[in-house]
CSV table of C-alpha atoms in Angstrom, one decimal:
chain,number,residue,atom,x,y,z
P,1,MET,CA,4.0,17.6,6.5
P,2,ALA,CA,4.6,14.1,5.0
P,3,PRO,CA,1.5,12.1,4.1
P,4,SER,CA,0.7,9.0,6.2
P,5,PHE,CA,0.9,5.5,4.6
P,6,ALA,CA,-0.5,2.1,4.9
P,7,PHE,CA,0.8,-1.0,3.3
P,8,ILE,CA,-1.5,-3.9,2.7
P,9,GLY,CA,1.1,-6.7,2.4
P,10,PHE,CA,4.4,-6.6,4.2
P,11,GLY,CA,6.6,-8.8,2.1
P,12,GLU,CA,9.5,-7.5,0.1
P,13,ALA,CA,7.8,-4.5,-1.5
P,14,GLY,CA,5.8,-3.3,1.5
P,15,SER,CA,8.6,-3.7,4.0
P,16,THR,CA,11.3,-2.2,1.7
P,17,CYS,CA,9.2,0.8,0.9
P,18,SER,CA,8.3,1.3,4.5
P,19,LYS,CA,12.0,1.1,5.5
P,20,THR,CA,13.1,3.8,3.0
P,21,LEU,CA,10.1,6.0,3.9
P,22,ARG,CA,11.1,5.8,7.5
P,23,GLU,CA,14.7,6.7,6.6
P,24,ILE,CA,13.5,10.0,5.1
P,25,GLY,CA,11.5,10.8,8.2
P,26,VAL,CA,8.0,9.5,7.5
P,27,ASP,CA,6.7,8.6,10.9
P,28,LYS,CA,3.1,7.5,10.2
P,29,ILE,CA,3.2,4.1,8.5
P,30,ALA,CA,0.9,1.2,9.3
P,31,THR,CA,0.7,-2.2,7.8
P,32,TYR,CA,-1.4,-5.4,7.7
P,33,ASP,CA,-0.4,-8.7,6.2
P,34,ILE,CA,-2.6,-11.8,6.1
P,35,LEU,CA,0.4,-13.7,7.5
P,36,PHE,CA,0.3,-11.7,10.7
P,37,ASP,CA,-2.4,-14.2,11.7
P,38,ASP,CA,-0.2,-17.2,11.0
P,39,PRO,CA,1.3,-18.6,14.3
P,40,ALA,CA,4.7,-19.3,12.7
P,41,ALA,CA,5.1,-16.4,10.2
P,42,GLY,CA,3.2,-13.7,12.0
P,43,PRO,CA,5.4,-13.0,15.1
P,44,PRO,CA,8.6,-12.5,13.0
P,45,MET,CA,6.8,-10.2,10.5
P,46,ARG,CA,5.3,-8.1,13.3
P,47,THR,CA,8.7,-7.9,15.0
P,48,LYS,CA,10.2,-6.7,11.6
P,49,ALA,CA,7.5,-4.0,11.3
P,50,GLU,CA,8.1,-2.8,14.9
P,51,ALA,CA,11.9,-2.7,14.3
P,52,LEU,CA,11.3,-0.5,11.3
P,53,GLY,CA,8.9,1.8,13.2
P,54,VAL,CA,5.9,0.6,11.3
P,55,ARG,CA,2.7,-0.1,13.2
P,56,ALA,CA,1.5,-3.7,12.6
P,57,ARG,CA,-2.3,-3.8,12.7
P,58,ASP,CA,-4.6,-6.7,13.3
P,59,THR,CA,-6.9,-6.0,10.3
P,60,GLN,CA,-6.8,-4.4,6.9
P,61,ALA,CA,-9.4,-1.9,8.1
P,62,GLU,CA,-7.2,-0.8,11.0
P,63,ALA,CA,-4.2,-0.3,8.8
P,64,ILE,CA,-6.2,1.8,6.3
P,65,ALA,CA,-7.8,4.0,8.9
P,66,GLY,CA,-6.3,7.4,8.9
P,67,ALA,CA,-3.7,6.8,6.1
P,68,ASP,CA,-3.5,9.3,3.3
P,69,ILE,CA,-2.0,6.7,0.9
P,70,VAL,CA,-2.8,3.0,0.9
P,71,PHE,CA,-0.4,0.8,-1.1
P,72,SER,CA,-1.6,-2.7,-2.0
P,73,THR,CA,1.7,-4.7,-2.1
P,74,VAL,CA,0.3,-8.3,-2.1
P,75,VAL,CA,0.8,-11.4,-4.1
P,76,CYS,CA,-1.0,-11.2,-7.5
P,77,LYS,CA,-3.8,-13.7,-6.6
P,78,ALA,CA,-4.7,-11.5,-3.6
P,79,SER,CA,-4.9,-8.2,-5.5
P,80,VAL,CA,-8.6,-8.3,-6.2
P,81,PRO,CA,-9.8,-9.7,-2.8
P,82,VAL,CA,-7.6,-7.1,-1.0
P,83,ALA,CA,-9.1,-4.3,-3.1
P,84,GLU,CA,-12.6,-5.6,-2.5
P,85,GLU,CA,-12.0,-5.5,1.3
P,86,ALA,CA,-10.2,-2.1,1.1
P,87,GLY,CA,-13.2,-0.7,-0.8
P,88,ARG,CA,-15.3,-1.2,2.3
P,89,HIS,CA,-13.0,0.9,4.4
P,90,LEU,CA,-11.5,3.6,2.2
P,91,LYS,CA,-12.6,7.2,2.3
P,92,PRO,CA,-12.8,9.7,-0.6
P,93,GLU,CA,-9.8,11.6,0.6
P,94,GLN,CA,-7.5,8.6,0.5
P,95,TYR,CA,-5.4,7.3,-2.4
P,96,PHE,CA,-5.4,3.6,-3.2
P,97,VAL,CA,-2.2,2.6,-5.1
P,98,ASP,CA,-2.3,-0.8,-6.7
P,99,PHE,CA,1.4,-1.8,-6.7
P,100,ASN,CA,0.9,-5.3,-8.1
P,101,SER,CA,1.9,-6.9,-11.4
P,102,ILE,CA,-1.5,-8.2,-12.5
P,103,SER,CA,-3.3,-8.4,-15.8
P,104,PRO,CA,-5.2,-5.4,-17.2
P,105,GLY,CA,-8.5,-7.1,-16.5
P,106,ASN,CA,-7.6,-7.6,-12.8
P,107,LYS,CA,-6.4,-3.9,-12.7
P,108,ARG,CA,-9.9,-2.9,-13.9
P,109,ARG,CA,-11.4,-5.2,-11.2
P,110,VAL,CA,-9.3,-3.6,-8.5
P,111,ALA,CA,-10.3,-0.1,-9.7
P,112,ALA,CA,-13.9,-1.1,-9.8
P,113,SER,CA,-13.7,-2.5,-6.2
P,114,VAL,CA,-12.2,0.8,-4.9
P,115,ALA,CA,-14.5,3.2,-6.9
P,116,PRO,CA,-17.6,3.0,-4.7
P,117,SER,CA,-15.6,4.3,-1.7
P,118,GLY,CA,-14.7,7.5,-3.6
P,119,ALA,CA,-11.0,6.9,-2.9
P,120,ARG,CA,-8.6,7.9,-5.6
P,121,PHE,CA,-7.3,4.9,-7.5
P,122,ILE,CA,-3.8,4.9,-8.8
P,123,GLU,CA,-2.3,2.1,-10.9
P,124,ALA,CA,1.4,1.8,-10.3
P,125,SER,CA,3.5,-0.3,-12.7
P,126,VAL,CA,6.9,-0.9,-11.1
P,127,MET,CA,9.7,-0.3,-13.5
P,128,ALA,CA,12.7,-1.5,-11.6
P,129,ASP,CA,13.8,-3.6,-8.6
P,130,VAL,CA,12.0,-2.5,-5.4
P,131,SER,CA,14.7,-4.0,-3.2
P,132,SER,CA,17.3,-1.7,-4.7
P,133,HIS,CA,15.2,1.5,-4.8
P,134,GLY,CA,12.6,1.2,-2.0
P,135,HIS,CA,9.8,3.8,-2.3
P,136,ARG,CA,11.9,5.6,-4.9
P,137,VAL,CA,11.5,2.8,-7.4
P,138,PRO,CA,10.5,4.2,-10.8
P,139,MET,CA,6.8,3.7,-11.5
P,140,LEU,CA,4.6,4.3,-14.4
P,141,LEU,CA,1.4,5.7,-12.9
P,142,GLY,CA,-2.1,5.4,-14.4
P,143,GLY,CA,-5.4,6.8,-13.5
P,144,VAL,CA,-7.1,10.2,-13.4
P,145,PHE,CA,-5.4,11.1,-10.1
P,146,GLY,CA,-1.9,10.5,-11.2
P,147,ARG,CA,-0.7,14.1,-11.3
P,148,GLU,CA,-2.4,14.9,-8.0
P,149,PHE,CA,-0.7,11.9,-6.4
P,150,ILE,CA,2.7,13.0,-7.8
P,151,ALA,CA,2.3,16.4,-6.3
P,152,LEU,CA,1.4,14.9,-2.9
P,153,VAL,CA,4.5,12.7,-2.7
P,154,GLU,CA,7.1,14.9,-4.3
């Protein structure tokens, strides 16, 4: 059985990865994007999610709930605040994958924000263009749960 996913951030990376996951039959994908609350940007983004078969949620907590793997695919300046919020809702059996291009110091802040939840932190450094590869984009993974994560998603 395929793991379930949540994408915090539904821009290019989150929506593209969701699309390619749906194409291989993953049916449990949820998302939350701060722009969902924007009167102009929110409705088209929600419509895009629905068209892809992705459940748009009203809060980050709702998107995270029940997901096996949570990807943070937000703009760089939002990485730490998103991880801080996620840390309040993550459970020990979940993986939190930081998919953002941020400094090593901010990666450590993200990891520290997730740690109290007991969730398994994975740093993912994207090594190619997400728009061309979707969820199959080559990634360099870091963190003590890297091998476990690879076994789950292979």
